[in-house]
Amino acid sequence: RIGLVVSRFNDLVTERLLSGAVDVLERHGVDREHLTVIRVPGAFEIPLAARVVAGSGQHDGVVCLGCLIRGATPHFDYISGAVTRSILDVGTATGVPTGFGVLTTDTLEQALERAGSKAGNKGVEAALATLEMVRLLRSLGAR
Ligand code: INI
């Protein structure tokens, strides 16, 4: 059971991250009914939602998907650092694997390249890493 927390800000990009993540999870054997999509306003809101999802006891892993574009926010460095750190903390604090699929780019074009075009799809990577960690922790006897 995987929760996918996805931000609506820059949804042209984040919906592509989401569809890549959902597609790869299904292709790796996760039933669609075991996927829950939780939408939040922006990347800044991802960690809190991820924390609640991870702490709910209802999910084995959380995939975090967002897109921060430097040109769009003067607070880019603060927000991207805080969001990255907070998502990491969710996983370590709860023991529930969190996949990091938040793009931090200079331009929209760079973000689109990482959302299913020439530079792959970061949502796919985050989903696969989450799945691998869920299975790894299980094999190590984690509950
Ligand atoms: N949120 C993003 O996810 N990406 C951005 O590029 C962005 N910019 O450019 O500002 C952004 N801002 C919103 C922020 O994440 C919060 O939702 C907002 O500040 C309300 O808390």
PDB file of C-alpha atoms and ligand atoms in Angstrom:
ATOM      1  CA  ARG A   1       0.000   0.000   0.000  1.00  0.00           C
ATOM      2  CA  ILE A   2       1.633   3.141  -1.237  1.00  0.00           C
ATOM      3  CA  GLY A   3       0.614   6.763  -0.684  1.00  0.00           C
ATOM      4  CA  LEU A   4       1.588   9.265  -3.336  1.00  0.00           C
ATOM      5  CA  VAL A   5       1.746  12.866  -2.121  1.00  0.00           C
ATOM      6  CA  VAL A   6       1.759  15.202  -5.099  1.00  0.00           C
ATOM      7  CA  SER A   7       1.746  18.988  -5.225  1.00  0.00           C
ATOM      8  CA  ARG A   8      -0.559  20.923  -7.547  1.00  0.00           C
ATOM      9  CA  PHE A   9       1.933  23.765  -8.062  1.00  0.00           C
ATOM     10  CA  ASN A  10       3.486  23.308 -11.516  1.00  0.00           C
ATOM     11  CA  ASP A  11       0.978  20.547 -12.210  1.00  0.00           C
ATOM     12  CA  LEU A  12       2.018  20.397 -15.847  1.00  0.00           C
ATOM     13  CA  VAL A  13       5.128  18.711 -14.435  1.00  0.00           C
ATOM     14  CA  THR A  14       3.832  17.026 -11.286  1.00  0.00           C
ATOM     15  CA  GLU A  15       0.989  15.179 -13.051  1.00  0.00           C
ATOM     16  CA  ARG A  16       3.621  13.635 -15.345  1.00  0.00           C
ATOM     17  CA  LEU A  17       5.668  12.590 -12.340  1.00  0.00           C
ATOM     18  CA  LEU A  18       2.515  11.063 -10.870  1.00  0.00           C
ATOM     19  CA  SER A  19       1.521   9.138 -13.970  1.00  0.00           C
ATOM     20  CA  GLY A  20       5.063   7.767 -14.289  1.00  0.00           C
ATOM     21  CA  ALA A  21       5.045   6.696 -10.652  1.00  0.00           C
ATOM     22  CA  VAL A  22       1.615   5.037 -10.848  1.00  0.00           C
ATOM     23  CA  ASP A  23       2.519   3.263 -14.071  1.00  0.00           C
ATOM     24  CA  VAL A  24       5.778   1.812 -12.749  1.00  0.00           C
ATOM     25  CA  LEU A  25       4.218   0.720  -9.443  1.00  0.00           C
ATOM     26  CA  GLU A  26       1.477  -1.131 -11.309  1.00  0.00           C
ATOM     27  CA  ARG A  27       4.022  -2.734 -13.618  1.00  0.00           C
ATOM     28  CA  HIS A  28       5.888  -3.932 -10.518  1.00  0.00           C
ATOM     29  CA  GLY A  29       2.834  -5.647  -9.128  1.00  0.00           C
ATOM     30  CA  VAL A  30       1.180  -3.054  -6.895  1.00  0.00           C
ATOM     31  CA  ASP A  31      -2.611  -3.127  -7.348  1.00  0.00           C
ATOM     32  CA  ARG A  32      -4.167   0.179  -8.323  1.00  0.00           C
ATOM     33  CA  GLU A  33      -6.506  -0.146  -5.341  1.00  0.00           C
ATOM     34  CA  HIS A  34      -3.460  -0.149  -3.065  1.00  0.00           C
ATOM     35  CA  LEU A  35      -2.371   3.269  -4.344  1.00  0.00           C
ATOM     36  CA  THR A  36      -3.684   6.417  -2.671  1.00  0.00           C
ATOM     37  CA  VAL A  37      -3.076   9.815  -4.267  1.00  0.00           C
ATOM     38  CA  ILE A  38      -3.006  12.786  -1.883  1.00  0.00           C
ATOM     39  CA  ARG A  39      -2.802  16.242  -3.463  1.00  0.00           C
ATOM     40  CA  VAL A  40      -1.363  19.273  -1.667  1.00  0.00           C
ATOM     41  CA  PRO A  41      -1.084  22.926  -2.777  1.00  0.00           C
ATOM     42  CA  GLY A  42       2.697  23.200  -3.199  1.00  0.00           C
ATOM     43  CA  ALA A  43       6.001  21.516  -2.438  1.00  0.00           C
ATOM     44  CA  PHE A  44       6.107  23.261   0.934  1.00  0.00           C
ATOM     45  CA  GLU A  45       3.051  21.267   2.035  1.00  0.00           C
ATOM     46  CA  ILE A  46       4.419  17.861   0.992  1.00  0.00           C
ATOM     47  CA  PRO A  47       6.305  16.968   4.214  1.00  0.00           C
ATOM     48  CA  LEU A  48       3.338  17.455   6.551  1.00  0.00           C
ATOM     49  CA  ALA A  49       1.018  15.396   4.369  1.00  0.00           C
ATOM     50  CA  ALA A  50       3.732  12.754   3.971  1.00  0.00           C
ATOM     51  CA  ARG A  51       4.172  12.646   7.752  1.00  0.00           C
ATOM     52  CA  VAL A  52       0.457  12.056   8.305  1.00  0.00           C
ATOM     53  CA  VAL A  53       0.317   9.396   5.593  1.00  0.00           C
ATOM     54  CA  ALA A  54       3.411   7.643   6.945  1.00  0.00           C
ATOM     55  CA  GLY A  55       2.085   7.747  10.499  1.00  0.00           C
ATOM     56  CA  SER A  56      -1.379   6.476   9.601  1.00  0.00           C
ATOM     57  CA  GLY A  57      -0.392   2.826   9.670  1.00  0.00           C
ATOM     58  CA  GLN A  58      -2.282   2.470   6.384  1.00  0.00           C
ATOM     59  CA  HIS A  59       0.677   2.728   4.023  1.00  0.00           C
ATOM     60  CA  ASP A  60       3.934   0.824   3.572  1.00  0.00           C
ATOM     61  CA  GLY A  61       5.650   3.653   1.720  1.00  0.00           C
ATOM     62  CA  VAL A  62       5.152   7.248   0.613  1.00  0.00           C
ATOM     63  CA  VAL A  63       6.202   8.697  -2.722  1.00  0.00           C
ATOM     64  CA  CYS A  64       6.644  12.483  -2.628  1.00  0.00           C
ATOM     65  CA  LEU A  65       6.244  14.330  -5.928  1.00  0.00           C
ATOM     66  CA  GLY A  66       6.678  18.036  -6.554  1.00  0.00           C
ATOM     67  CA  CYS A  67       8.377  20.630  -8.686  1.00  0.00           C
ATOM     68  CA  LEU A  68      10.232  23.719  -7.514  1.00  0.00           C
ATOM     69  CA  ILE A  69      11.475  26.068 -10.223  1.00  0.00           C
ATOM     70  CA  ARG A  70      14.150  28.564  -9.228  1.00  0.00           C
ATOM     71  CA  GLY A  71      12.956  31.358 -11.494  1.00  0.00           C
ATOM     72  CA  ALA A  72       9.467  31.159 -10.032  1.00  0.00           C
ATOM     73  CA  THR A  73      10.303  31.757  -6.390  1.00  0.00           C
ATOM     74  CA  PRO A  74      12.829  34.009  -4.667  1.00  0.00           C
ATOM     75  CA  HIS A  75      12.688  31.553  -1.751  1.00  0.00           C
ATOM     76  CA  PHE A  76      13.792  28.645  -3.918  1.00  0.00           C
ATOM     77  CA  ASP A  77      16.897  27.735  -1.904  1.00  0.00           C
ATOM     78  CA  TYR A  78      15.128  27.903   1.443  1.00  0.00           C
ATOM     79  CA  ILE A  79      12.084  25.965   0.306  1.00  0.00           C
ATOM     80  CA  SER A  80      13.977  23.288  -1.602  1.00  0.00           C
ATOM     81  CA  GLY A  81      16.389  22.681   1.286  1.00  0.00           C
ATOM     82  CA  ALA A  82      13.638  22.560   3.874  1.00  0.00           C
ATOM     83  CA  VAL A  83      11.380  20.302   1.818  1.00  0.00           C
ATOM     84  CA  THR A  84      14.206  17.899   1.028  1.00  0.00           C
ATOM     85  CA  ARG A  85      15.291  17.669   4.637  1.00  0.00           C
ATOM     86  CA  SER A  86      11.762  17.323   5.959  1.00  0.00           C
ATOM     87  CA  ILE A  87      10.900  14.498   3.573  1.00  0.00           C
ATOM     88  CA  LEU A  88      14.049  12.676   4.658  1.00  0.00           C
ATOM     89  CA  ASP A  89      13.023  13.197   8.290  1.00  0.00           C
ATOM     90  CA  VAL A  90       9.588  11.666   7.667  1.00  0.00           C
ATOM     91  CA  GLY A  91      11.189   8.412   6.606  1.00  0.00           C
ATOM     92  CA  THR A  92      13.741   8.258   9.369  1.00  0.00           C
ATOM     93  CA  ALA A  93      11.270   9.309  12.085  1.00  0.00           C
ATOM     94  CA  THR A  94       8.498   6.897  11.103  1.00  0.00           C
ATOM     95  CA  GLY A  95      10.424   3.999   9.593  1.00  0.00           C
ATOM     96  CA  VAL A  96       8.146   4.224   6.559  1.00  0.00           C
ATOM     97  CA  PRO A  97      10.182   4.618   3.356  1.00  0.00           C
ATOM     98  CA  THR A  98       9.719   7.939   1.585  1.00  0.00           C
ATOM     99  CA  GLY A  99      10.690   8.350  -2.042  1.00  0.00           C
ATOM    100  CA  PHE A 100      12.007  11.748  -3.065  1.00  0.00           C
ATOM    101  CA  GLY A 101      10.552  12.875  -6.362  1.00  0.00           C
ATOM    102  CA  VAL A 102      10.667  16.627  -5.937  1.00  0.00           C
ATOM    103  CA  LEU A 103      12.335  18.306  -8.887  1.00  0.00           C
ATOM    104  CA  THR A 104      14.437  21.395  -8.224  1.00  0.00           C
ATOM    105  CA  THR A 105      15.346  23.059 -11.491  1.00  0.00           C
ATOM    106  CA  ASP A 106      16.239  26.438 -12.927  1.00  0.00           C
ATOM    107  CA  THR A 107      13.597  26.361 -15.647  1.00  0.00           C
ATOM    108  CA  LEU A 108      10.304  24.753 -16.630  1.00  0.00           C
ATOM    109  CA  GLU A 109      12.056  23.200 -19.616  1.00  0.00           C
ATOM    110  CA  GLN A 110      14.544  21.395 -17.342  1.00  0.00           C
ATOM    111  CA  ALA A 111      11.675  20.178 -15.183  1.00  0.00           C
ATOM    112  CA  LEU A 112       9.778  18.785 -18.173  1.00  0.00           C
ATOM    113  CA  GLU A 113      12.929  17.004 -19.308  1.00  0.00           C
ATOM    114  CA  ARG A 114      12.946  15.178 -15.958  1.00  0.00           C
ATOM    115  CA  ALA A 115       9.241  14.413 -16.028  1.00  0.00           C
ATOM    116  CA  GLY A 116       9.077  11.880 -18.797  1.00  0.00           C
ATOM    117  CA  SER A 117      11.121  13.223 -21.678  1.00  0.00           C
ATOM    118  CA  LYS A 118      14.841  13.190 -22.434  1.00  0.00           C
ATOM    119  CA  ALA A 119      16.156  13.040 -18.870  1.00  0.00           C
ATOM    120  CA  GLY A 120      13.836  10.261 -17.680  1.00  0.00           C
ATOM    121  CA  ASN A 121      11.105  10.599 -15.085  1.00  0.00           C
ATOM    122  CA  LYS A 122      11.960  11.421 -11.497  1.00  0.00           C
ATOM    123  CA  GLY A 123       8.537  10.159 -10.390  1.00  0.00           C
ATOM    124  CA  VAL A 124       9.405   6.721 -11.730  1.00  0.00           C
ATOM    125  CA  GLU A 125      12.748   6.762  -9.894  1.00  0.00           C
ATOM    126  CA  ALA A 126      11.137   7.834  -6.625  1.00  0.00           C
ATOM    127  CA  ALA A 127       8.453   5.155  -6.890  1.00  0.00           C
ATOM    128  CA  LEU A 128      10.969   2.417  -7.643  1.00  0.00           C
ATOM    129  CA  ALA A 129      13.219   3.500  -4.772  1.00  0.00           C
ATOM    130  CA  THR A 130      10.241   3.478  -2.407  1.00  0.00           C
ATOM    131  CA  LEU A 131       9.211  -0.001  -3.509  1.00  0.00           C
ATOM    132  CA  GLU A 132      12.759  -1.289  -3.147  1.00  0.00           C
ATOM    133  CA  MET A 133      13.006   0.139   0.368  1.00  0.00           C
ATOM    134  CA  VAL A 134       9.631  -1.298   1.396  1.00  0.00           C
ATOM    135  CA  ARG A 135      10.786  -4.732   0.313  1.00  0.00           C
ATOM    136  CA  LEU A 136      14.253  -4.267   1.826  1.00  0.00           C
ATOM    137  CA  LEU A 137      12.886  -3.238   5.226  1.00  0.00           C
ATOM    138  CA  ARG A 138      10.491  -6.176   5.119  1.00  0.00           C
ATOM    139  CA  SER A 139      13.364  -8.560   4.387  1.00  0.00           C
ATOM    140  CA  LEU A 140      15.262  -7.064   7.325  1.00  0.00           C
ATOM    141  CA  GLY A 141      12.325  -7.856   9.574  1.00  0.00           C
ATOM    142  CA  ALA A 142      11.011  -4.313  10.015  1.00  0.00           C
ATOM    143  CA  ARG A 143       7.331  -4.042  10.870  1.00  0.00           C
TER     144      ARG A 143
HETATM  145  N1  INI B   1       5.543  25.556  -4.807  1.00  0.00           N
HETATM  146  C1  INI B   1       6.023  24.616  -5.631  1.00  0.00           C
HETATM  147  O1  INI B   1       5.708  23.437  -5.458  1.00  0.00           O
HETATM  148  N2  INI B   1       6.859  24.965  -6.640  1.00  0.00           N
HETATM  149  C2  INI B   1       7.242  26.253  -6.877  1.00  0.00           C
HETATM  150  O2  INI B   1       8.018  26.511  -7.834  1.00  0.00           O
HETATM  151  C3  INI B   1       6.721  27.262  -6.017  1.00  0.00           C
HETATM  152  N3  INI B   1       7.062  28.662  -6.238  1.00  0.00           N
HETATM  153  O3  INI B   1       7.631  28.974  -7.269  1.00  0.00           O
HETATM  154  O4  INI B   1       6.761  29.517  -5.416  1.00  0.00           O
HETATM  155  C4  INI B   1       5.870  26.874  -4.957  1.00  0.00           C
HETATM  156  N4  INI B   1       5.367  27.789  -4.086  1.00  0.00           N
HETATM  157  C5  INI B   1       4.265  27.476  -3.205  1.00  0.00           C
HETATM  158  C6  INI B   1       4.718  26.852  -1.894  1.00  0.00           C
HETATM  159  O5  INI B   1       5.156  25.520  -2.075  1.00  0.00           O
HETATM  160  C7  INI B   1       3.541  26.822  -0.899  1.00  0.00           C
HETATM  161  O6  INI B   1       2.487  26.069  -1.431  1.00  0.00           O
HETATM  162  C8  INI B   1       3.021  28.215  -0.571  1.00  0.00           C
HETATM  163  O7  INI B   1       4.070  29.044  -0.106  1.00  0.00           O
HETATM  164  C9  INI B   1       1.926  28.148   0.531  1.00  0.00           C
HETATM  165  O8  INI B   1       2.449  27.594   1.734  1.00  0.00           O
END
